[in-house]
Coordinates of N, CA and C in Angstrom, one line a residue:
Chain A
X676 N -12.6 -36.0 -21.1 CA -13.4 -34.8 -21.5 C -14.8 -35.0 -20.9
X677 N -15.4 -33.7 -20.3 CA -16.4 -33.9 -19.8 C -17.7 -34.0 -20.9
X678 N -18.6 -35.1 -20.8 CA -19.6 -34.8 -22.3 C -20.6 -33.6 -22.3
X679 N -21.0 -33.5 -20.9 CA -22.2 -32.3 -20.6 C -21.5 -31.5 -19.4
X680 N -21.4 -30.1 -19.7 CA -20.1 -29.5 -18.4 C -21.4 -28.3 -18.3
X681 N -21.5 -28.1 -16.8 CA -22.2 -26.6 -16.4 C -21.4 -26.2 -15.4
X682 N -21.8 -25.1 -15.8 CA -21.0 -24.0 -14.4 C -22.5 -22.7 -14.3
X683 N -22.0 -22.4 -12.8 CA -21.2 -23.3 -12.1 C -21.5 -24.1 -11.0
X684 N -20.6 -25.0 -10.3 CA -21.2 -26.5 -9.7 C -22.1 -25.8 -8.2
X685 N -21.8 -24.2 -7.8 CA -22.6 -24.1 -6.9 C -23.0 -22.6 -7.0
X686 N -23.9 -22.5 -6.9 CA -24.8 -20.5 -6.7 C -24.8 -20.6 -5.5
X687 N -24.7 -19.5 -4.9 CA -25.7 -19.1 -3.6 C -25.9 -17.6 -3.8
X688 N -26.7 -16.8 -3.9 CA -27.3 -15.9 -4.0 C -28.2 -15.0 -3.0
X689 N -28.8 -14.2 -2.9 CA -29.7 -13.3 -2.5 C -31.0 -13.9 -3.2
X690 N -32.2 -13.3 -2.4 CA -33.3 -13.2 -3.0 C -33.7 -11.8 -3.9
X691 N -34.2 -11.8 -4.8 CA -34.1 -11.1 -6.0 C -33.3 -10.7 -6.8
X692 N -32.1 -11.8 -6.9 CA -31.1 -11.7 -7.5 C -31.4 -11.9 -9.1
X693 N -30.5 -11.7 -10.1 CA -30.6 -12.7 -11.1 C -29.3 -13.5 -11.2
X694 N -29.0 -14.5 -12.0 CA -28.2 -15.5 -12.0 C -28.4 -16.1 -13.1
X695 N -27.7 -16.6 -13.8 CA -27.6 -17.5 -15.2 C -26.5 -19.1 -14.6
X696 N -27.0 -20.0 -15.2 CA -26.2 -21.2 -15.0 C -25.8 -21.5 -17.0
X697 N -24.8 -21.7 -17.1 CA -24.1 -22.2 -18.4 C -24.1 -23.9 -18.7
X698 N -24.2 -23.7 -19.8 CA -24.2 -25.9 -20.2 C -23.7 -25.9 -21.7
X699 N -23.0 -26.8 -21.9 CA -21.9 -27.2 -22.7 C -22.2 -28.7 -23.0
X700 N -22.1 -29.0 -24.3 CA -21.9 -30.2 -24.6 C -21.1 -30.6 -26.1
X701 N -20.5 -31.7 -25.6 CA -19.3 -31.9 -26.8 C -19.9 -33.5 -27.3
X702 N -20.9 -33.6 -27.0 CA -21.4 -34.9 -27.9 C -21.7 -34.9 -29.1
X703 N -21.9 -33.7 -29.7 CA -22.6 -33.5 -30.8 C -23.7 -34.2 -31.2
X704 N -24.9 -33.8 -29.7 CA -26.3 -34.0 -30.1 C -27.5 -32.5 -30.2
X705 N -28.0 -32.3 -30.4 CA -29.0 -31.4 -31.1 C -30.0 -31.3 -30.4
X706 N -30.2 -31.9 -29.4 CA -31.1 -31.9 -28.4 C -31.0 -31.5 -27.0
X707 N -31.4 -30.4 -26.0 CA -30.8 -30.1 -24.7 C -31.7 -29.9 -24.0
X708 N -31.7 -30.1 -22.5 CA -32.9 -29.9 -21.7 C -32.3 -29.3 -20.6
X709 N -33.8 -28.8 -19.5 CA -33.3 -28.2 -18.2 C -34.1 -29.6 -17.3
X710 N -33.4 -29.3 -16.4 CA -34.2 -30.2 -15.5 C -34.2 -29.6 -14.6
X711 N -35.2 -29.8 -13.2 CA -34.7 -29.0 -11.6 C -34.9 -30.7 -11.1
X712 N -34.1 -30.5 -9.9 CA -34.2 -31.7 -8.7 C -34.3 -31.1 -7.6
X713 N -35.4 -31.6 -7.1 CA -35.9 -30.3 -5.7 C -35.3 -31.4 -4.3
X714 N -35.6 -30.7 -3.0 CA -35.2 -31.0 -1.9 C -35.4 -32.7 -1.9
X715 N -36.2 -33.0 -2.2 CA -36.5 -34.6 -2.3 C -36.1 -35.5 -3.1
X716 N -35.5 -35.3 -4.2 CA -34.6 -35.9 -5.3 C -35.5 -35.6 -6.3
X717 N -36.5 -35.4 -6.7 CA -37.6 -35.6 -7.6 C -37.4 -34.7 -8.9
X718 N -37.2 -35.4 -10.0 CA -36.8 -34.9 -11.2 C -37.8 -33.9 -12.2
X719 N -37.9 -32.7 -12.4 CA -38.5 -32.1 -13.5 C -38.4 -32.1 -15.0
X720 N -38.9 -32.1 -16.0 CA -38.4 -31.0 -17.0 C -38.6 -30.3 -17.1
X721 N -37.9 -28.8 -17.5 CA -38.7 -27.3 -17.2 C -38.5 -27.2 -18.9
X722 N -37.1 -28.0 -19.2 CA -37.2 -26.9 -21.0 C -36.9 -28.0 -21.9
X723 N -36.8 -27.8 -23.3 CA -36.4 -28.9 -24.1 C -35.6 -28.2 -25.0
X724 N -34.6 -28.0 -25.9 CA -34.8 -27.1 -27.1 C -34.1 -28.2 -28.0
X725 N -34.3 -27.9 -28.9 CA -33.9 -28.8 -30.1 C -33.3 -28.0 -31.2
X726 N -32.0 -28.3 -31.5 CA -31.2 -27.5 -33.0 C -31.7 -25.8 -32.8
X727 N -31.8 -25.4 -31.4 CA -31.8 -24.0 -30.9 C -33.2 -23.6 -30.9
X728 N -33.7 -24.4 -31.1 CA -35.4 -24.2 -30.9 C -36.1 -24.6 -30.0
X729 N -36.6 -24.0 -29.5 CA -37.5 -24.3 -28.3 C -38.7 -25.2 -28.3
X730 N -38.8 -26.3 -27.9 CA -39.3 -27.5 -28.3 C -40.5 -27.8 -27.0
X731 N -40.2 -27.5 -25.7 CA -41.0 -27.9 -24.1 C -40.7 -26.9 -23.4
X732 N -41.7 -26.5 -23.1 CA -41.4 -25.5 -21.7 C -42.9 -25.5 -21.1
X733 N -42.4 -26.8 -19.5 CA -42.9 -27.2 -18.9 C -43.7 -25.8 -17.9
X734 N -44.8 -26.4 -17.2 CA -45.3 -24.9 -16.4 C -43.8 -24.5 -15.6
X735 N -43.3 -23.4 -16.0 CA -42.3 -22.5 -15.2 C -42.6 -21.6 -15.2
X736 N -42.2 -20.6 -14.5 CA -42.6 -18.8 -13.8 C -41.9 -18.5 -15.1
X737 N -41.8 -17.6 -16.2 CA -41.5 -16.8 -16.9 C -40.3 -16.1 -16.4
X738 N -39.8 -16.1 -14.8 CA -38.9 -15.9 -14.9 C -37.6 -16.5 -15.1
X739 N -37.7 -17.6 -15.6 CA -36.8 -18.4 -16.0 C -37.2 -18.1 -17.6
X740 N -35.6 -18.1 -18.2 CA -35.3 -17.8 -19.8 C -34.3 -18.2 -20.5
X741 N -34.4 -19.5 -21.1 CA -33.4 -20.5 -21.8 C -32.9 -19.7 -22.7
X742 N -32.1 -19.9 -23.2 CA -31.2 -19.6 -24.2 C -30.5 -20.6 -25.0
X743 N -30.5 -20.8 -26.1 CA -29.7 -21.6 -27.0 C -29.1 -21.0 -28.1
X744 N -27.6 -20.2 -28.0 CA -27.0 -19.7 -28.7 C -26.7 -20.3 -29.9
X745 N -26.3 -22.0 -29.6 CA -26.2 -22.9 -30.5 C -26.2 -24.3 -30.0
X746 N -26.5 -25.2 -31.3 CA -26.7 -26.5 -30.7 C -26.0 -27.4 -29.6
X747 N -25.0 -26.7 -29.1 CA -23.8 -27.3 -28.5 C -24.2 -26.3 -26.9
X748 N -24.7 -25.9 -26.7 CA -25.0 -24.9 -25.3 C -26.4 -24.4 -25.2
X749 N -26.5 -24.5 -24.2 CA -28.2 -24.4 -23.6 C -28.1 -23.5 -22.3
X750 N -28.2 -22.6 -21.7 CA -27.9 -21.8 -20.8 C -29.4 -21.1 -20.5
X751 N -29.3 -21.2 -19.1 CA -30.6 -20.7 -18.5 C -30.7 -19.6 -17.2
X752 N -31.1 -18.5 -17.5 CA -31.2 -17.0 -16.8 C -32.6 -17.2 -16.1
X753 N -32.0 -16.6 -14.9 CA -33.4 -16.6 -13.6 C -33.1 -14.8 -13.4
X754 N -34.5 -14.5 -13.4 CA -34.9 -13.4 -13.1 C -35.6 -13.6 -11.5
X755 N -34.5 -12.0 -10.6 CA -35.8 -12.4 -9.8 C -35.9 -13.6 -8.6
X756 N -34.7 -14.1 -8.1 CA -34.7 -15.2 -7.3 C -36.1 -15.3 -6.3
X757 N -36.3 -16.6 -6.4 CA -37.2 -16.4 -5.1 C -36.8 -17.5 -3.9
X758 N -36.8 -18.0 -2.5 CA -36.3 -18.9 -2.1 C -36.8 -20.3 -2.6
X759 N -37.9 -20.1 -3.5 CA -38.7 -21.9 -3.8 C -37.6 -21.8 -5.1
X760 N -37.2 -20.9 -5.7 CA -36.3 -21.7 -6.6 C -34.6 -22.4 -6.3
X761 N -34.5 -22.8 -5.5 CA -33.4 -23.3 -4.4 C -33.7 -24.7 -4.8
X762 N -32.8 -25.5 -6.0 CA -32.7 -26.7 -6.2 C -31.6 -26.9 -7.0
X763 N -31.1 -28.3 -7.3 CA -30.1 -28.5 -8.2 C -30.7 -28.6 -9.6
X764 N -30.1 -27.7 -10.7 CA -30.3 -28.0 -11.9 C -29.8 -28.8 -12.9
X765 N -30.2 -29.6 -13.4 CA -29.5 -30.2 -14.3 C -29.5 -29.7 -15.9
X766 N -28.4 -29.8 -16.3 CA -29.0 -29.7 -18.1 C -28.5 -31.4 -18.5
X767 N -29.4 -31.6 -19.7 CA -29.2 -33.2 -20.5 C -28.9 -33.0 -21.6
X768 N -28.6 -33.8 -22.4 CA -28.3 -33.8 -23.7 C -28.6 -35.2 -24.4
X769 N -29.4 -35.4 -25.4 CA -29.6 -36.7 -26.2 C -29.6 -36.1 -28.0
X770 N -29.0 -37.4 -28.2 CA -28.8 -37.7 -29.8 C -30.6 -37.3 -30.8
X771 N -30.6 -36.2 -30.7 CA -32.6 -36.0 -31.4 C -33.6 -36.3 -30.8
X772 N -34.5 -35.5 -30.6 CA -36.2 -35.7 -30.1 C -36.2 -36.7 -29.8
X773 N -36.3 -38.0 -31.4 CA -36.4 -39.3 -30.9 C -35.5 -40.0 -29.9
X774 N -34.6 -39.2 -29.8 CA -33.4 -40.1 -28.8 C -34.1 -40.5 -27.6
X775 N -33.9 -41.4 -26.8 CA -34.9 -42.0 -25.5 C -33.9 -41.7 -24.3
X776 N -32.2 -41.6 -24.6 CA -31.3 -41.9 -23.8 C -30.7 -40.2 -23.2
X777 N -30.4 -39.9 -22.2 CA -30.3 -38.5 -21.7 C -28.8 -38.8 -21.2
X778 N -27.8 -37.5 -21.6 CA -26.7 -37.7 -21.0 C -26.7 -36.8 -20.5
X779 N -26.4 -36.4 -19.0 CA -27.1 -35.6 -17.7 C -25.4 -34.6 -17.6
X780 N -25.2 -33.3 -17.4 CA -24.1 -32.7 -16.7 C -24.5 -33.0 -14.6
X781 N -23.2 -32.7 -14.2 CA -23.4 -33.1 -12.8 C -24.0 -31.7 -12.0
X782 N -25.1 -30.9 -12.7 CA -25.7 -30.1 -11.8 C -25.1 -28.8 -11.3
X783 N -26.1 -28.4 -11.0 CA -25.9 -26.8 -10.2 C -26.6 -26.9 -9.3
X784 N -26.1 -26.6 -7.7 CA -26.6 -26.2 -6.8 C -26.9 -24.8 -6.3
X785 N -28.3 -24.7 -7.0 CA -29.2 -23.3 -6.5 C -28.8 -23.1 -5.0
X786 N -28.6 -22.2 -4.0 CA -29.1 -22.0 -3.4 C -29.9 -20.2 -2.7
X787 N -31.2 -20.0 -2.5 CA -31.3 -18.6 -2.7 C -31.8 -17.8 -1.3
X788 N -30.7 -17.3 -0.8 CA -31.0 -17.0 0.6 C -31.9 -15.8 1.1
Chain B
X14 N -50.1 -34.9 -11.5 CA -50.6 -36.4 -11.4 C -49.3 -37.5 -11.4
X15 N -48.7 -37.8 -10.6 CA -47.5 -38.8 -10.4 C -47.9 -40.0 -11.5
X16 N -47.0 -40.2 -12.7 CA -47.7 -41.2 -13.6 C -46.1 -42.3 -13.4
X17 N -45.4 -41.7 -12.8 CA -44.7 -43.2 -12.2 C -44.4 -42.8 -10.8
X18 N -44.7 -44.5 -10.0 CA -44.8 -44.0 -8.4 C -43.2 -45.3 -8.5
X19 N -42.4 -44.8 -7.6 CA -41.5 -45.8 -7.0 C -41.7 -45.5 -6.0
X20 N -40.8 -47.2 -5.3 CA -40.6 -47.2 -4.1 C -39.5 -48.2 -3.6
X21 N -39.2 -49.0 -2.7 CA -39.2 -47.8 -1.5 C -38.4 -46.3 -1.6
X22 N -38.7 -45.6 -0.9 CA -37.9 -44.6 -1.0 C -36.2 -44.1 -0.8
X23 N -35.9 -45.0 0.2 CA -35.1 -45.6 0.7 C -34.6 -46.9 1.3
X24 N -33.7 -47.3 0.6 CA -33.4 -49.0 0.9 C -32.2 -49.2 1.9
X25 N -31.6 -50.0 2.5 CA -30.5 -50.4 2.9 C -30.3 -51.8 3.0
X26 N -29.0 -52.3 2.3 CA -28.8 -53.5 2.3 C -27.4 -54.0 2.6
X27 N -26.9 -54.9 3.0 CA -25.9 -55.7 3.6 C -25.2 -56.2 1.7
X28 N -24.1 -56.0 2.1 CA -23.2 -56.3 0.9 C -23.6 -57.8 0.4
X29 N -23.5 -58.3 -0.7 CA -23.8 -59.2 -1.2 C -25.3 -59.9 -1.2
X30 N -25.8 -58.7 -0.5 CA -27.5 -59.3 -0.7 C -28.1 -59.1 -1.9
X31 N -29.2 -58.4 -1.7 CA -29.9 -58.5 -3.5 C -31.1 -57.5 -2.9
X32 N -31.1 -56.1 -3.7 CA -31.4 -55.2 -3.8 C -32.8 -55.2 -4.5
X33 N -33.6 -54.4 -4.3 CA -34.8 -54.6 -5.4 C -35.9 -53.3 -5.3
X34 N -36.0 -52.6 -6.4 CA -36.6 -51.4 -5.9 C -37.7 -51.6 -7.2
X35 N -38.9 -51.1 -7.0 CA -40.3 -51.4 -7.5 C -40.8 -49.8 -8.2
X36 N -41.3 -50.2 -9.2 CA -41.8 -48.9 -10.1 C -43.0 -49.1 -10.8
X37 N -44.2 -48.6 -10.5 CA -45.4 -48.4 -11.2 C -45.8 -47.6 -12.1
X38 N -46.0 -47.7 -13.2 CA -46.9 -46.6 -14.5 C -48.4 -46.4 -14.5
X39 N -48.3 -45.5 -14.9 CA -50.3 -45.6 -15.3 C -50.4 -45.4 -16.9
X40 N -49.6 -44.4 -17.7 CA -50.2 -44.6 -18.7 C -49.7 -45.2 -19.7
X41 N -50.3 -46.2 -20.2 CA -50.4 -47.6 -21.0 C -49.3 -47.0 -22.3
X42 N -49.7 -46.0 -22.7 CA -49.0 -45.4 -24.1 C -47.2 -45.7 -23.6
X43 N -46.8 -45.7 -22.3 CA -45.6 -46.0 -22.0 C -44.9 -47.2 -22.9
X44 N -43.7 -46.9 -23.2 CA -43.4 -48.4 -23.6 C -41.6 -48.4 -24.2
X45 N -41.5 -47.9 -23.1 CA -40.0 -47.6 -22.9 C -39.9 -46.9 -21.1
X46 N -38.6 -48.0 -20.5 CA -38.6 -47.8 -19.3 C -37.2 -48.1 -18.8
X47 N -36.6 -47.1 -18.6 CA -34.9 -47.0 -18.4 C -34.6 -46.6 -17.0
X48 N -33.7 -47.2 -16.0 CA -33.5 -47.1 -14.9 C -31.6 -46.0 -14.9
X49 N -32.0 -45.1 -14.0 CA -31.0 -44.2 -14.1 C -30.6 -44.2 -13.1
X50 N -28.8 -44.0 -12.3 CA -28.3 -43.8 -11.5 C -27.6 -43.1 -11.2
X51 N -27.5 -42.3 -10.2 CA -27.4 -41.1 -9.5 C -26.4 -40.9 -8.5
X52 N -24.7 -40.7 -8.4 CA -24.1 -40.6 -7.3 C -23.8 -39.3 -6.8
X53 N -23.5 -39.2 -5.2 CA -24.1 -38.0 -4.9 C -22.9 -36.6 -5.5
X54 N -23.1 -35.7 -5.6 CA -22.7 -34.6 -6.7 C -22.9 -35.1 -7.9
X55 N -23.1 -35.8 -8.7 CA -23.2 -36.2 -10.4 C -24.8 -36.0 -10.6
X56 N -25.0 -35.8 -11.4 CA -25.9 -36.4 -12.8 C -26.2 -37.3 -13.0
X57 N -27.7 -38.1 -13.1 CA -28.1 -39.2 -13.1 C -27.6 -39.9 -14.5
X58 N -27.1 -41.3 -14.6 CA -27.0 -41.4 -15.7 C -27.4 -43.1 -16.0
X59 N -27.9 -43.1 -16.9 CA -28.2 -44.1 -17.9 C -27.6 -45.7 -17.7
X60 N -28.3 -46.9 -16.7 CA -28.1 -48.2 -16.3 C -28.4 -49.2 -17.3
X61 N -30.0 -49.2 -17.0 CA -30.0 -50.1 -18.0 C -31.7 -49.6 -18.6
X62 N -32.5 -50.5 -19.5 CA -33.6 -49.9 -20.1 C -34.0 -51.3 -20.5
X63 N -35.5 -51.0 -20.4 CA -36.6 -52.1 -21.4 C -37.7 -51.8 -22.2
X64 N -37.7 -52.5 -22.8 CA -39.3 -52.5 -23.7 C -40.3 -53.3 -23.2
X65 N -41.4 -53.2 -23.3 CA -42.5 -54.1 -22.9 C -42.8 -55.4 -23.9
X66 N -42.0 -55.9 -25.1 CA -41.5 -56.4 -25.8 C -41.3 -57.7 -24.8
X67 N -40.5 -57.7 -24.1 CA -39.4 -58.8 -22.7 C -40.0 -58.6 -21.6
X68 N -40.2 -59.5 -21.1 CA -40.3 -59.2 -19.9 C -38.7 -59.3 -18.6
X69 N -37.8 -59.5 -19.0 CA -36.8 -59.5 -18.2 C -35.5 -59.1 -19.2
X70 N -34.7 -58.2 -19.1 CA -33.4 -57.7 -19.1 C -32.5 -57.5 -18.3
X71 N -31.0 -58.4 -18.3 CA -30.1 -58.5 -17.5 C -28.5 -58.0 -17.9
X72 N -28.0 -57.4 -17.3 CA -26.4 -56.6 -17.8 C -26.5 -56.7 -16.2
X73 N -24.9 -57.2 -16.8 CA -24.4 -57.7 -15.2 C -25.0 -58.8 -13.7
X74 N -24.9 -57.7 -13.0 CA -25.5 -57.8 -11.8 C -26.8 -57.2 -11.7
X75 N -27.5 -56.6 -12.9 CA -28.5 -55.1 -13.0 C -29.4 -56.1 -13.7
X76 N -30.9 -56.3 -13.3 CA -31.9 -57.2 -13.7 C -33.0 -56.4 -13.6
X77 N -33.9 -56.1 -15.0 CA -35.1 -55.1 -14.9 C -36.1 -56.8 -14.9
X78 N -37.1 -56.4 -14.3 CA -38.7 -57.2 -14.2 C -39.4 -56.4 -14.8
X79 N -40.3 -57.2 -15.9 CA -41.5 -56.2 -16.6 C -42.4 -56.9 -16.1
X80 N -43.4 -56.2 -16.0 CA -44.8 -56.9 -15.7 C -45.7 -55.9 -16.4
X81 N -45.8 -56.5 -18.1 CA -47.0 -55.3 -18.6 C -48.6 -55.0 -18.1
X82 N -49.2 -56.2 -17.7 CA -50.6 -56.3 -17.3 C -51.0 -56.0 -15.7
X83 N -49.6 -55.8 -15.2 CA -49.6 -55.0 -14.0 C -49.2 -54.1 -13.9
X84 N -48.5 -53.4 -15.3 CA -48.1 -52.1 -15.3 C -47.5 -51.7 -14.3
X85 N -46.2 -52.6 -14.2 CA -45.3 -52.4 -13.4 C -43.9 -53.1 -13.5
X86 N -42.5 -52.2 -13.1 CA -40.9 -53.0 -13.3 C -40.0 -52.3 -12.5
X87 N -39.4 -53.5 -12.0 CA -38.5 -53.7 -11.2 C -37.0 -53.4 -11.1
X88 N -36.3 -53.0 -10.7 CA -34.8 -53.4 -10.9 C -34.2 -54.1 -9.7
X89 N -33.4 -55.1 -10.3 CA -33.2 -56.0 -9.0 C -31.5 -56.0 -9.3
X90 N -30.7 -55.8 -7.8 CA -29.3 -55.5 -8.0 C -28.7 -56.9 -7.4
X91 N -28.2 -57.5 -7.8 CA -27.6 -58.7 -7.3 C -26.3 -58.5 -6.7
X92 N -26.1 -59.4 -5.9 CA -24.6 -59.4 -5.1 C -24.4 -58.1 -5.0
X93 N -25.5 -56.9 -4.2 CA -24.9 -55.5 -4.2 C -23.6 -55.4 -3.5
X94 N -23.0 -54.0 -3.8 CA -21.7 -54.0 -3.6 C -21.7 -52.4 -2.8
X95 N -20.7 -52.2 -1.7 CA -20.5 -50.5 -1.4 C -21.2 -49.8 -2.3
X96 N -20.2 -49.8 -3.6 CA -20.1 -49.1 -4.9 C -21.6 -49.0 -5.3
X97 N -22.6 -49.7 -5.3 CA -23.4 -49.3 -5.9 C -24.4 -48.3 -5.0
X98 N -24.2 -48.3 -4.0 CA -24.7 -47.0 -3.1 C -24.8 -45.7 -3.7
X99 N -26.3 -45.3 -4.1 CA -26.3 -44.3 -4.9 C -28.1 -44.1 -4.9
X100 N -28.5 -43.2 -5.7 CA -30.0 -43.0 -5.6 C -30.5 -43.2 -7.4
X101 N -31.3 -44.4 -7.0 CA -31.7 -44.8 -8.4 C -33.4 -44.4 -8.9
X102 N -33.2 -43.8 -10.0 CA -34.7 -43.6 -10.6 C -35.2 -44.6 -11.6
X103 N -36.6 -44.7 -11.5 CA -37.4 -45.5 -12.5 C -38.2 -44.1 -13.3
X104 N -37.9 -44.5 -14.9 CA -38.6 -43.6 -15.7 C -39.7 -44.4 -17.0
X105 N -40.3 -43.6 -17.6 CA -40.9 -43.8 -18.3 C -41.1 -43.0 -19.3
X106 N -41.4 -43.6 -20.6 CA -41.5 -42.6 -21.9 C -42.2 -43.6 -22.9
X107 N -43.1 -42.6 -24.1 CA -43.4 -43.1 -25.2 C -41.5 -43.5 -25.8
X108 N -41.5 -44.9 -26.7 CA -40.5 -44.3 -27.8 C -40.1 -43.4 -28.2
X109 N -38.5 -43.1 -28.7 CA -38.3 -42.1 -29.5 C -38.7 -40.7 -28.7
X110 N -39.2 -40.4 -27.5 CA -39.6 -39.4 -27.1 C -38.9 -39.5 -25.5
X111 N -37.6 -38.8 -25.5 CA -36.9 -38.6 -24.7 C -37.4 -37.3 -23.8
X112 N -38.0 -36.6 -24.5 CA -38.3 -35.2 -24.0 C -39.7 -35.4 -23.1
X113 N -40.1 -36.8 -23.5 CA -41.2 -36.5 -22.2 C -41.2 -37.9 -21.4
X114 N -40.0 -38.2 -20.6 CA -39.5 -38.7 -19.9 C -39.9 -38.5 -18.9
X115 N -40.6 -39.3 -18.4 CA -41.2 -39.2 -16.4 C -40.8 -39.7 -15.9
X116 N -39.9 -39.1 -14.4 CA -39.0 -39.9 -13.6 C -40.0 -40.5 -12.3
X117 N -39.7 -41.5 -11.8 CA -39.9 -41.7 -10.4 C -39.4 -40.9 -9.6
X118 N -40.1 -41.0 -8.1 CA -39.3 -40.1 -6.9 C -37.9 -40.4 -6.3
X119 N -37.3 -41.2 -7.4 CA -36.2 -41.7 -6.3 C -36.1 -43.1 -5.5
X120 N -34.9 -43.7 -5.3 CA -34.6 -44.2 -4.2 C -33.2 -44.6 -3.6
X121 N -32.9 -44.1 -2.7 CA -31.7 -43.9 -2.1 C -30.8 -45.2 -1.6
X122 N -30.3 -45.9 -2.2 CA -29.8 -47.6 -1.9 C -28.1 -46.7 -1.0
X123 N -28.6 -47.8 0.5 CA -26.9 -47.7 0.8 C -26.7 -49.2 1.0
X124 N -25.5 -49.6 0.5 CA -24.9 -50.9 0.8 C -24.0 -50.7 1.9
X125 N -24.3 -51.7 3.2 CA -23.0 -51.5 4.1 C -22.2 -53.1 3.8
X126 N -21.4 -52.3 4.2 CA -19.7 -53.4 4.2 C -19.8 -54.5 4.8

């Protein structure tokens, strides 16, 4: 079983599209994040939420809009593509705030033509 | 403001050599430092980690170097193998505080045969 599952593993879109990427986790931790990894490997965090609360939201365009139905899924809606947002997303998942340890899904490949 | 610099960016090494990729912090308040690994389509995930407590942690073949007064640590791969061909990050975090996790830029290890 996968512990952190998103879909899906690849977008390609239009510019001014919208698009939503989905994240799943069966760890039963309380904790979820967004990450981007741009053309260079280089890791962000854009969001944090905790027990469906929104805990970090790093400088991002507003057109990006998390969602946390519930503690087990974290899902993130792009308004509005632009080509700079063309990276792989990650969502993570760790055991509480305090947790130090990130369990990472294998990404979504943005791409926004 | 880059508050952890790695490097090299890119490594290549001959099977059974010994790997070593270098990571600097700036802010002191750091004191949790976990090295993550990355194969290509996956999700970075969780190697190994230190405290500034030790200065050396070893699992396996996987060897962190602390150097607190140089504010700086290492991961050194021993007897690398194909398999560990993959892009490794150095991070940084207060304790307990997973959510504000700062990655290094990467660095892309290939082992040849």
């Amino acid at each position: 079983d996968t512990a952190v599952s998103q879909t899906p593993k690849y977008l390609v879109t239009q510019m001014g599209n919208d698009k939503s990427i989905k994240c799943e986790q069966n760890l039963g931790h309380d904790t979820m994040y967004w990450y981007k990894q741009d053309s260079k490997k280089f890791l962000k965090i854009m969001f944090s939420y905790n027990n469906k609360e929104l805990i970090i939201n790093e400088t991002v365009p507003n057109r990006f809009s998390p969602k946390s139905p519930d503690k087990a899924h974290l899902n993130l809606h792009i308004n509005s593509l632009e080509l700079g947002d063309s990276a792989v997303y990650f969502c993570a998942s760790s055991q509480g705030q305090a947790s130090e340890k990130l369990f990472f899904g294998s990404g979504t490949q943005l791409s926004v033509l | 403001q880059q508050q952890v610099k790695q490097s090299p960016q890119s490594l290549i090494v001959q099977k059974g050599g010994i790997s070593i990729i270098n990571c600097a912090y700036e802010n002191t308040a750091f004191d949790y430092f976990p090295w993550y690994q990355q194969f290509p389509g996956k999700g970075p995930a969780l190697l190994i980690a230190i405290r500034p407590d030790v200065s050396e942690k070893k699992e396996g073949r996987f060897t962190i170097s602390f150097n607190k007064s140089a504010k700086q640590f290492s991961l050194h791969i021993m007897d690398s193998q194909p398999g560990d061909s993959a892009t490794y990050f150095c991070a940084a975090s207060k304790t307990g505080s997973a959510r504000q996790l700062t990655f290094g830029s990467g660095t892309q290890l290939t082992v040849l045969p």
